[in-house]
Short mmCIF file of C-alpha atoms in Angstrom, two decimals:
data_model
loop_
_atom_site.label_atom_id
_atom_site.label_comp_id
_atom_site.label_asym_id
_atom_site.label_seq_id
_atom_site.Cartn_x
_atom_site.Cartn_y
_atom_site.Cartn_z
CA UNK G 16 0.02 0.02 0.03
CA UNK G 17 1.38 3.46 -0.87
CA UNK G 18 1.67 5.93 1.91
CA UNK G 19 -0.76 8.23 0.30
CA UNK G 20 -3.50 5.75 -0.08
CA UNK G 21 -6.54 6.13 2.27
CA UNK G 22 -8.56 3.26 3.61
CA UNK G 23 -11.58 4.80 1.94
CA UNK G 24 -9.68 4.60 -1.48
CA UNK G 25 -8.61 1.25 -0.79
CA UNK G 26 -12.18 0.15 -0.07
CA UNK G 27 -13.57 1.79 -3.15
CA UNK G 28 -10.97 0.31 -5.42
CA UNK G 29 -11.54 -3.33 -3.93
CA UNK G 30 -15.29 -3.08 -4.63
CA UNK G 31 -14.69 -1.78 -8.07
CA UNK G 32 -12.08 -4.48 -8.92
CA UNK G 33 -14.24 -7.33 -7.61
CA UNK G 34 -17.08 -5.94 -9.64
CA UNK G 35 -19.28 -5.87 -6.57
CA UNK G 36 -22.19 -3.59 -6.02
CA UNK G 37 -22.09 -1.27 -2.71
CA UNK G 38 -25.21 -3.42 -1.56
CA UNK G 39 -23.45 -6.65 -2.32
CA UNK G 40 -20.22 -5.67 -0.38
CA UNK G 41 -22.57 -4.39 2.50
CA UNK G 42 -24.07 -7.87 2.73
CA UNK G 43 -20.90 -9.75 2.81
CA UNK G 44 -19.11 -7.45 5.23
CA UNK G 45 -22.16 -6.78 7.62
CA UNK G 46 -21.63 -2.99 7.38
CA UNK G 47 -24.95 -0.87 6.47
CA UNK G 48 -24.82 0.06 2.81
CA UNK G 49 -25.81 3.75 3.51
CA UNK G 50 -22.97 3.90 6.28
CA UNK G 51 -20.47 2.26 3.71
CA UNK G 52 -21.52 4.88 1.28
CA UNK G 53 -20.82 7.91 3.77
CA UNK G 54 -17.54 6.05 4.61
CA UNK G 55 -16.33 6.07 1.04
CA UNK G 56 -17.35 9.64 0.51
CA UNK G 57 -15.66 10.80 3.55
CA UNK G 58 -18.55 12.20 5.03
CA UNK G 59 -18.74 9.60 8.02
CA UNK G 60 -15.73 8.38 10.19
CA UNK G 61 -15.06 4.94 10.29
CA UNK G 62 -15.60 3.16 13.63
CA UNK G 63 -13.31 0.26 14.77
CA UNK G 64 -16.18 -2.19 14.58
CA UNK G 65 -16.86 -1.14 11.21
CA UNK G 66 -13.03 -1.28 10.21
CA UNK G 67 -12.87 -4.94 11.36
CA UNK G 68 -15.99 -5.99 9.35
CA UNK G 69 -14.69 -4.39 6.32
CA UNK G 70 -11.18 -6.02 6.72
CA UNK G 71 -12.99 -9.18 7.07
CA UNK G 72 -15.10 -8.57 3.94
CA UNK G 73 -12.13 -7.78 1.95
CA UNK G 74 -10.47 -11.27 3.21
CA UNK G 75 -7.61 -9.36 4.81
CA UNK G 76 -5.94 -10.21 8.03
CA UNK G 77 -7.16 -8.94 11.40
CA UNK G 78 -5.69 -5.42 11.90
CA UNK G 79 -4.57 -5.04 8.25
CA UNK G 80 -5.61 -1.33 8.21
CA UNK G 81 -4.42 -0.40 11.91
CA UNK G 82 -1.49 1.36 10.86
CA UNK G 83 -2.94 3.61 8.24
CA UNK G 84 -5.97 3.95 10.41
CA UNK G 85 -3.90 5.37 13.20
CA UNK G 86 -2.19 7.69 10.85
CA UNK G 87 -5.55 8.97 9.40
CA UNK G 88 -7.35 9.48 12.76
CA UNK G 89 -4.90 10.23 15.45
CA UNK G 90 -1.60 11.61 13.78
CA UNK G 91 -3.06 13.73 10.73
CA UNK G 92 -6.02 14.87 12.70
CA UNK G 93 -6.80 15.69 16.57
CA UNK G 94 -7.43 12.35 18.40
CA UNK G 95 -10.97 11.86 20.04
CA UNK G 96 -11.04 9.59 22.85
CA UNK G 97 -14.19 7.62 21.95
CA UNK G 98 -12.25 6.51 18.82
CA UNK G 99 -8.85 6.38 20.28
CA UNK G 100 -9.92 3.91 23.07
CA UNK G 101 -11.24 1.10 21.13
CA UNK G 102 -8.22 1.58 18.67
CA UNK G 103 -5.84 1.19 21.40
CA UNK G 104 -7.81 -2.01 22.67
CA UNK G 105 -7.78 -3.87 19.54
CA UNK G 106 -4.19 -3.00 19.00
CA UNK G 107 -3.29 -4.59 22.19
CA UNK G 108 -5.59 -7.77 21.56
CA UNK G 109 -3.66 -8.10 18.31
CA UNK G 110 -0.31 -7.34 19.72
CA UNK G 111 0.17 -4.44 17.14
CA UNK G 112 2.44 -2.64 19.66
CA UNK G 113 4.23 -0.55 16.91
CA UNK G 114 0.74 1.03 16.27
CA UNK G 115 0.02 1.69 19.80
CA UNK G 116 3.66 3.29 19.93
CA UNK G 117 3.07 5.72 16.94
CA UNK G 118 -0.20 6.97 18.21
CA UNK G 119 0.42 7.61 21.83
CA UNK G 120 3.43 9.42 20.88
CA UNK G 121 1.13 12.03 19.13
CA UNK G 122 -1.41 11.94 22.11
CA UNK G 123 1.36 13.06 24.54
CA UNK G 124 0.84 16.53 22.85
CA UNK G 125 -2.75 16.52 24.48
CA UNK G 126 -2.62 16.04 28.13
CA UNK G 127 -6.42 15.78 28.59
CA UNK G 128 -6.29 11.93 27.90
CA UNK G 129 -3.73 11.41 30.59
CA UNK G 130 -6.38 9.83 33.04
CA UNK G 131 -8.08 7.91 30.43
CA UNK G 132 -4.77 6.41 29.30
CA UNK G 133 -3.89 5.49 32.94
CA UNK G 134 -7.40 3.74 33.59
CA UNK G 135 -6.83 1.80 30.14
CA UNK G 136 -3.30 0.82 31.19
CA UNK G 137 -4.73 -0.83 34.46
CA UNK G 138 -7.27 -2.61 32.53
CA UNK G 139 -4.78 -3.90 30.15
CA UNK G 140 -2.51 -4.96 32.99
CA UNK G 141 -5.21 -7.06 34.40
CA UNK G 142 -6.16 -8.75 31.22
CA UNK G 143 -2.27 -9.76 30.67
CA UNK G 144 -1.77 -7.17 27.95
CA UNK G 145 1.44 -6.30 29.68
CA UNK G 146 3.73 -4.87 26.77
CA UNK G 147 0.76 -2.85 25.68
CA UNK G 148 0.01 -1.61 29.32
CA UNK G 149 3.83 -0.63 30.06
CA UNK G 150 3.73 1.52 26.76
CA UNK G 151 0.78 3.34 28.29
CA UNK G 152 2.28 3.74 31.85
CA UNK G 153 5.37 5.10 30.32
CA UNK G 154 3.39 7.72 28.44
CA UNK G 155 1.47 8.80 31.45
CA UNK G 156 4.60 8.88 33.50
CA UNK G 157 6.16 11.16 30.73
CA UNK G 158 3.32 13.35 30.36
CA UNK G 159 2.30 13.57 34.23
CA UNK G 160 2.33 17.32 35.14
CA UNK G 161 2.71 16.91 38.86
CA UNK G 162 6.10 15.15 39.50
CA UNK G 163 4.93 14.33 43.23
CA UNK G 164 1.59 12.83 42.20
CA UNK G 165 0.51 9.38 43.43
CA UNK G 166 -0.48 8.49 39.65
CA UNK G 167 2.90 9.04 38.55
CA UNK G 168 4.44 6.90 41.33
CA UNK G 169 2.13 4.14 40.66
CA UNK G 170 3.00 4.19 37.06
CA UNK G 171 6.75 3.92 37.89
CA UNK G 172 5.88 0.86 40.18
CA UNK G 173 4.05 -0.65 37.46
CA UNK G 174 6.76 0.14 34.97
CA UNK G 175 9.21 -1.28 37.36
CA UNK G 176 7.54 -4.78 38.02
CA UNK G 177 6.91 -5.08 34.20
CA UNK G 178 10.75 -4.39 33.63
CA UNK G 179 12.04 -7.34 35.79
CA UNK G 180 13.29 -10.30 33.73
CA UNK G 181 16.29 -12.48 32.92
CA UNK G 182 18.81 -9.74 32.79
CA UNK G 183 20.22 -8.76 36.27
CA UNK G 184 21.91 -5.54 34.95
CA UNK G 185 18.32 -4.43 33.70
CA UNK G 186 16.78 -5.55 36.82
CA UNK G 187 19.09 -3.37 38.93
CA UNK G 188 18.61 -0.20 36.78
CA UNK G 189 15.05 -0.89 37.29
CA UNK G 190 15.10 -0.88 40.87
CA UNK G 191 17.35 2.12 41.10
CA UNK G 192 15.12 3.96 39.03
CA UNK G 193 12.02 3.14 40.86
CA UNK G 194 13.05 3.48 44.37
CA UNK G 195 12.77 7.46 44.86
CA UNK G 196 8.98 6.96 44.00
CA UNK G 197 8.09 4.64 46.69
CA UNK G 198 7.02 7.20 49.52
CA UNK G 199 4.99 8.98 46.95
CA UNK G 200 2.40 5.84 46.78
CA UNK G 201 -0.34 5.61 49.28
CA UNK G 202 0.64 3.92 52.56
CA UNK G 203 -0.95 0.67 51.85
CA UNK G 204 0.52 0.27 48.40
CA UNK G 205 3.77 1.08 49.68
CA UNK G 206 4.00 -2.44 51.22
CA UNK G 207 3.73 -4.39 48.00
CA UNK G 208 6.03 -1.95 46.40
CA UNK G 209 8.56 -2.20 49.04
CA UNK G 210 8.09 -6.02 49.23
CA UNK G 211 8.87 -6.35 45.35
CA UNK G 212 12.00 -3.93 45.66
CA UNK G 213 13.30 -5.84 48.49
CA UNK G 214 12.77 -9.08 46.57
CA UNK G 215 14.63 -7.59 43.55
CA UNK G 216 17.70 -6.42 45.72
CA UNK G 217 17.71 -9.91 47.20
CA UNK G 218 17.77 -11.61 44.04
CA UNK G 219 20.85 -9.30 43.03
CA UNK G 220 22.55 -10.23 46.32
CA UNK G 221 22.43 -6.90 47.65
CA UNK G 222 21.86 -7.94 51.01
CA UNK G 223 22.45 -4.83 53.20
CA UNK G 224 19.81 -3.14 50.82
CA UNK G 225 17.37 -5.93 51.25
CA UNK G 226 17.71 -6.01 54.87
CA UNK G 227 17.12 -2.35 55.05
CA UNK G 228 14.06 -2.33 52.81
CA UNK G 229 12.67 -5.36 54.91
CA UNK G 230 13.13 -3.34 58.13
CA UNK G 231 11.40 -0.52 56.39
CA UNK G 232 8.47 -2.92 55.31
CA UNK G 233 8.01 -4.28 58.89
CA UNK G 234 7.94 -0.90 60.50
CA UNK G 235 5.29 0.57 57.92
CA UNK G 236 3.16 -2.63 58.18
CA UNK G 237 3.05 -2.18 62.08
CA UNK G 238 2.06 1.42 61.78
CA UNK G 239 -0.72 0.58 59.53
CA UNK G 240 -1.95 -2.23 61.58
CA UNK G 241 -2.00 0.09 64.74
CA UNK G 242 -4.65 2.31 63.29
CA UNK G 243 -6.41 -0.18 61.42
CA UNK G 244 -9.08 -1.47 63.90
CA UNK G 245 -10.87 -4.09 62.18
CA UNK G 246 -9.96 -6.79 59.75
CA UNK G 247 -10.42 -5.68 56.04
CA UNK G 248 -11.86 -8.12 53.48
CA UNK G 249 -9.76 -9.48 50.56
CA UNK G 250 -12.08 -7.66 48.11
CA UNK G 251 -11.82 -4.25 50.03
CA UNK G 252 -8.31 -3.74 50.67
CA UNK G 253 -5.37 -2.26 48.60
CA UNK G 254 -2.60 -4.66 49.72
CA UNK G 255 -2.14 -8.02 48.07
CA UNK G 256 -2.07 -9.79 51.41
CA UNK G 257 -3.23 -9.56 54.78
CA UNK G 258 -1.36 -6.77 56.97
CA UNK G 259 0.20 -9.33 59.11
CA UNK G 260 1.85 -11.12 56.37
CA UNK G 261 4.13 -7.93 55.56
CA UNK G 262 5.36 -7.95 59.12
CA UNK G 263 6.10 -11.47 58.97
CA UNK G 264 7.72 -11.29 55.44
CA UNK G 265 9.69 -8.51 56.88
CA UNK G 266 11.34 -10.81 59.35
CA UNK G 267 11.74 -13.74 56.76
CA UNK G 268 13.53 -11.26 54.37
CA UNK G 269 15.94 -10.04 57.21
CA UNK G 270 16.53 -13.64 58.42
CA UNK G 271 17.45 -14.45 54.83
CA UNK G 272 19.83 -11.27 54.52
CA UNK G 273 21.67 -12.45 57.73
CA UNK G 274 21.97 -16.02 56.58
CA UNK G 275 23.62 -14.75 53.43
CA UNK G 276 25.99 -12.58 55.33
CA UNK G 277 26.89 -15.32 57.81
CA UNK G 278 24.91 -14.13 60.74
CA UNK G 279 23.18 -17.47 61.54
CA UNK G 280 22.21 -16.61 65.13
CA UNK G 281 20.47 -13.21 63.83
CA UNK G 282 18.76 -15.43 61.09
CA UNK G 283 17.49 -17.62 63.90
CA UNK G 284 16.25 -14.89 65.84
CA UNK G 285 14.22 -13.34 62.99
CA UNK G 286 12.77 -16.79 62.35
CA UNK G 287 11.53 -16.90 65.56
CA UNK G 288 9.81 -13.37 65.27
CA UNK G 289 7.80 -14.26 62.31
CA UNK G 290 6.86 -17.64 63.53
CA UNK G 291 5.28 -15.55 66.69
CA UNK G 292 3.69 -12.97 64.40
CA UNK G 293 1.73 -15.59 62.46
CA UNK G 294 0.27 -16.88 65.72
CA UNK G 295 -3.27 -15.48 65.11
CA UNK G 296 -6.38 -16.50 67.02
CA UNK G 297 -9.29 -17.64 64.82
CA UNK G 298 -7.77 -17.05 61.45
CA UNK G 299 -10.07 -16.93 58.31
CA UNK G 300 -9.13 -19.37 55.22
CA UNK G 301 -6.81 -16.83 53.60
CA UNK G 302 -4.91 -16.02 56.76
CA UNK G 303 -4.82 -19.81 57.62
CA UNK G 304 -3.05 -20.29 54.09
CA UNK G 305 -0.17 -17.68 55.01
CA UNK G 306 0.08 -18.84 58.48
CA UNK G 307 0.83 -22.62 57.27
CA UNK G 308 3.43 -20.91 54.68
CA UNK G 309 5.38 -19.15 57.31
CA UNK G 310 5.11 -22.10 59.83
CA UNK G 311 6.78 -24.07 56.93
CA UNK G 312 9.25 -21.77 56.20
CA UNK G 313 10.05 -21.41 59.97
CA UNK G 314 10.56 -25.06 60.33
CA UNK G 315 12.66 -25.64 57.30
CA UNK G 316 15.09 -22.53 57.90
CA UNK G 317 15.61 -23.39 61.37
CA UNK G 318 17.01 -26.77 60.34
CA UNK G 319 19.00 -24.97 57.67
CA UNK G 320 20.72 -22.33 59.91
CA UNK G 321 21.80 -25.10 62.32
CA UNK G 322 23.11 -26.94 59.56
CA UNK G 323 25.15 -23.93 58.14
CA UNK G 324 26.53 -23.57 61.70
CA UNK G 325 27.90 -27.15 61.41
CA UNK G 326 25.21 -29.38 63.09
CA UNK G 327 25.26 -32.19 60.50
CA UNK G 328 22.59 -34.06 62.17
CA UNK G 329 20.09 -31.75 60.85
CA UNK G 330 20.85 -32.85 57.07
CA UNK G 331 18.55 -36.04 57.10
CA UNK G 332 15.76 -33.99 58.67
CA UNK G 333 16.19 -31.08 56.31
CA UNK G 334 16.02 -33.60 53.07
CA UNK G 335 13.17 -35.35 54.34
CA UNK G 336 11.26 -32.10 54.76
CA UNK G 337 12.03 -30.71 51.28
CA UNK G 338 11.06 -34.09 49.93
CA UNK G 339 7.41 -33.54 51.27
CA UNK G 340 7.41 -30.03 50.03
CA UNK G 341 8.65 -29.82 46.41
CA UNK G 342 8.15 -26.01 46.24
CA UNK G 343 11.25 -25.64 48.44
CA UNK G 344 13.39 -27.98 46.42
CA UNK G 345 15.48 -25.45 44.55
CA UNK G 346 16.26 -23.04 47.46
CA UNK G 347 16.93 -26.14 49.74
CA UNK G 348 19.20 -27.71 47.22
CA UNK G 349 21.28 -24.43 47.00
CA UNK G 350 21.51 -24.34 50.75
CA UNK G 351 22.60 -28.07 51.12
CA UNK G 352 25.41 -27.53 48.55
CA UNK G 353 26.45 -24.26 50.35
CA UNK G 354 26.37 -25.94 53.95
CA UNK G 355 28.70 -29.02 52.28
CA UNK G 356 31.00 -26.69 50.83
CA UNK G 357 31.19 -24.54 53.94
CA UNK G 358 31.57 -27.59 56.44
CA UNK G 359 33.02 -30.21 54.28
CA UNK G 360 30.19 -32.54 54.23
CA UNK G 361 29.68 -35.40 51.89
CA UNK G 362 26.65 -35.12 50.10
CA UNK G 363 26.92 -37.50 47.12
CA UNK G 364 23.74 -39.34 47.85
CA UNK G 365 21.77 -36.10 48.04
CA UNK G 366 23.36 -35.26 44.41
CA UNK G 367 22.37 -38.60 43.09
CA UNK G 368 18.89 -38.52 44.41
CA UNK G 369 18.30 -34.97 42.90
CA UNK G 370 20.40 -35.41 39.56
CA UNK G 371 17.40 -34.89 37.10
CA UNK G 372 16.23 -31.68 38.97
CA UNK G 373 19.88 -30.48 38.98
CA UNK G 374 20.01 -31.09 35.26
CA UNK G 375 16.96 -29.12 34.32
CA UNK G 376 15.84 -25.74 35.53
CA UNK G 377 12.38 -26.64 34.33
CA UNK G 378 11.97 -29.25 36.77
CA UNK G 379 12.37 -26.75 39.54
CA UNK G 380 9.70 -24.29 38.33
CA UNK G 381 7.57 -24.53 41.68
CA UNK G 382 6.97 -21.25 43.43
CA UNK G 383 9.07 -18.08 43.53
CA UNK G 384 9.21 -15.43 40.77
CA UNK G 385 11.12 -16.19 37.55
CA UNK G 386 13.76 -13.48 38.59
CA UNK G 387 14.52 -15.23 41.90
CA UNK G 388 14.51 -18.70 40.50
CA UNK G 389 16.91 -18.04 37.80
CA UNK G 390 19.29 -16.67 40.48
CA UNK G 391 18.90 -19.62 42.65
CA UNK G 392 19.40 -22.00 39.78
CA UNK G 393 22.71 -20.34 38.85
CA UNK G 394 23.83 -20.52 42.52
CA UNK G 395 23.12 -24.21 42.52
CA UNK G 396 25.06 -24.97 39.52
CA UNK G 397 27.99 -22.83 41.05
CA UNK G 398 27.85 -24.73 44.33
CA UNK G 399 27.60 -28.19 42.92
CA UNK G 400 30.69 -27.48 40.58
CA UNK G 401 32.76 -26.07 43.50
CA UNK G 402 31.79 -29.33 45.55
CA UNK G 403 33.06 -31.72 42.72
CA UNK G 404 36.17 -29.65 41.92
CA UNK G 405 37.37 -29.35 45.55
CA UNK G 406 36.97 -33.15 45.74
CA UNK G 407 39.10 -33.66 42.65
CA UNK G 408 36.18 -34.85 40.56
CA UNK G 409 37.42 -32.40 37.95
CA UNK G 410 35.62 -33.77 34.70
CA UNK G 411 32.12 -33.49 36.13
CA UNK G 412 32.98 -30.53 38.22
CA UNK G 413 34.22 -28.52 34.97
CA UNK G 414 31.06 -29.71 33.08
CA UNK G 415 28.76 -28.04 35.75
CA UNK G 416 30.91 -25.18 35.91
CA UNK G 417 30.52 -24.56 32.09
CA UNK G 418 26.59 -25.06 32.61
CA UNK G 419 26.87 -22.45 35.28
CA UNK G 420 28.87 -20.03 33.22
CA UNK G 421 26.54 -20.32 30.24
CA UNK G 422 23.26 -19.89 32.56
CA UNK G 423 25.21 -16.67 34.14
CA UNK G 424 25.95 -15.19 30.75
CA UNK G 425 22.57 -15.70 29.44
CA UNK G 426 20.88 -13.83 32.33
CA UNK G 427 23.62 -11.28 32.57
CA UNK G 428 24.52 -12.39 36.02
CA UNK G 429 27.73 -10.47 36.27
CA UNK G 430 28.62 -11.82 39.89
CA UNK G 431 28.43 -15.43 38.95
CA UNK G 432 29.87 -14.71 35.46
CA UNK G 433 33.18 -13.50 37.20
CA UNK G 434 32.96 -16.27 39.68
CA UNK G 435 32.81 -18.81 36.90
CA UNK G 436 35.83 -17.39 35.00
CA UNK G 437 37.71 -17.12 38.03
CA UNK G 438 37.21 -20.75 39.02
CA UNK G 439 37.99 -22.13 35.55
CA UNK G 440 41.24 -20.40 35.50
CA UNK G 441 42.20 -22.03 38.76
CA UNK G 442 41.45 -25.41 37.23
CA UNK G 443 42.39 -24.69 33.44
CA UNK G 444 45.09 -27.11 33.25
CA UNK G 445 42.71 -29.97 34.32
CA UNK G 446 39.93 -29.09 31.68
CA UNK G 447 39.50 -31.18 28.68
CA UNK G 448 39.78 -29.78 24.98
CA UNK G 449 36.04 -29.92 24.83
CA UNK G 450 35.64 -27.55 28.10
CA UNK G 451 38.27 -25.38 26.79
CA UNK G 452 36.32 -24.98 23.43
CA UNK G 453 33.22 -24.12 25.48
CA UNK G 454 34.78 -21.73 27.67
CA UNK G 455 36.33 -19.91 24.72
CA UNK G 456 32.64 -19.60 23.08
CA UNK G 457 31.18 -18.21 26.33
CA UNK G 458 33.93 -15.60 26.87
CA UNK G 459 33.35 -14.53 23.22
CA UNK G 460 29.92 -14.02 24.21
CA UNK G 461 30.61 -11.98 27.21
CA UNK G 462 33.11 -10.09 25.21
CA UNK G 463 30.41 -9.30 22.37
CA UNK G 464 28.04 -8.18 25.12
CA UNK G 465 30.29 -5.50 26.44
CA UNK G 466 31.27 -4.36 22.98
CA UNK G 467 27.66 -3.78 22.28
CA UNK G 468 26.96 -2.03 25.54
CA UNK G 469 30.09 0.16 24.85
CA UNK G 470 28.75 0.99 21.45
CA UNK G 471 25.56 1.79 22.64
CA UNK G 472 27.06 4.39 25.18
CA UNK G 473 29.11 5.90 22.25
CA UNK G 474 25.69 6.06 20.16
CA UNK G 475 23.97 7.88 23.02
CA UNK G 476 26.99 10.33 23.38
#
């Protein structure tokens, strides 16, 4: 289609070339003949529903005219919300993100639609149209007149959660960008935002930062709880969880950070605190669900912290627990391997038992966000490779190390990438030719990534 060709002229040409009468095409398309005539003459605008019917009548793919429609209705002329809303929604349904991007760039000149775009983004998010929703949130954030408004902060929160993915560098950048907006959210919504941000920093292994945010989470949850006189139903509250969950989760995060920093006694203390918090009298079904979760975490983490402190008698109990709670298998395997490497424990039987899970990330998909799961799986491969290498089983140790290196490169996990390279150099002379070749390919990938990043910086400059 030539750029100067309009939708109306295309319809008119199609009818003429097919030898149809206007009435016949009206019958096969389902659009009233009078309406069709007015559309072709240009005396009546084309509604989205009519455009879809005409497209179907012409045997064209869904959305065939959307790019032209967007240009004619919203770029070359002033947009009207009554027509803009169904257009954006249909583009989201058909995943025509380029059309959305072109149109909303034009809409930014008219701030009167900002509220409508925000509400539409919220609806798209609920329907799982995440990429389209993010485009609208970014448009609203860019056009928001009041920089301390709650709507701007909520847009930035949505953009943050939609930005999280496999690339650890991008996740860190998203977290740093979003953090200044947290206090501009309403008090209750801040709880979910702080929780998500603390989880992100924990997955990035910024333990001090995760601990600080967890402490803030617990303090704010306690304040809100103090002036909330009665229980708020799930349907009427702003928060995703009951308030006590945030207080308990605060202590869980702090226990996790302490464990990662080697402060096992502090980790035990925070574990006792969240176990006490969930001792609620007469809980409802939803509360009981979370009570059981925290009690389960408290039990297994108590075993773990004693295990880290060198109490090997806890190992069999810990393994038995995770066999009955498969959702905890991935973090538990990471913990077992770390304890084994720290305390020189023999866990060959455990490695043999869970070999299928260790060999496939997909078998460990239960629970946790994808971001946290990827970080845990990389840690598992690294700890397993260290276990084998320090015991002189170099072939399998280096094989696992290359698997870890490959996964770290794929997720841009810079910390584990460096760790893998350092560890390989220590055992380089014991590596087979196959392992050397694999290592060279992965190093080339790392080099390529940083060259691209460097070029991007020059382009921006």
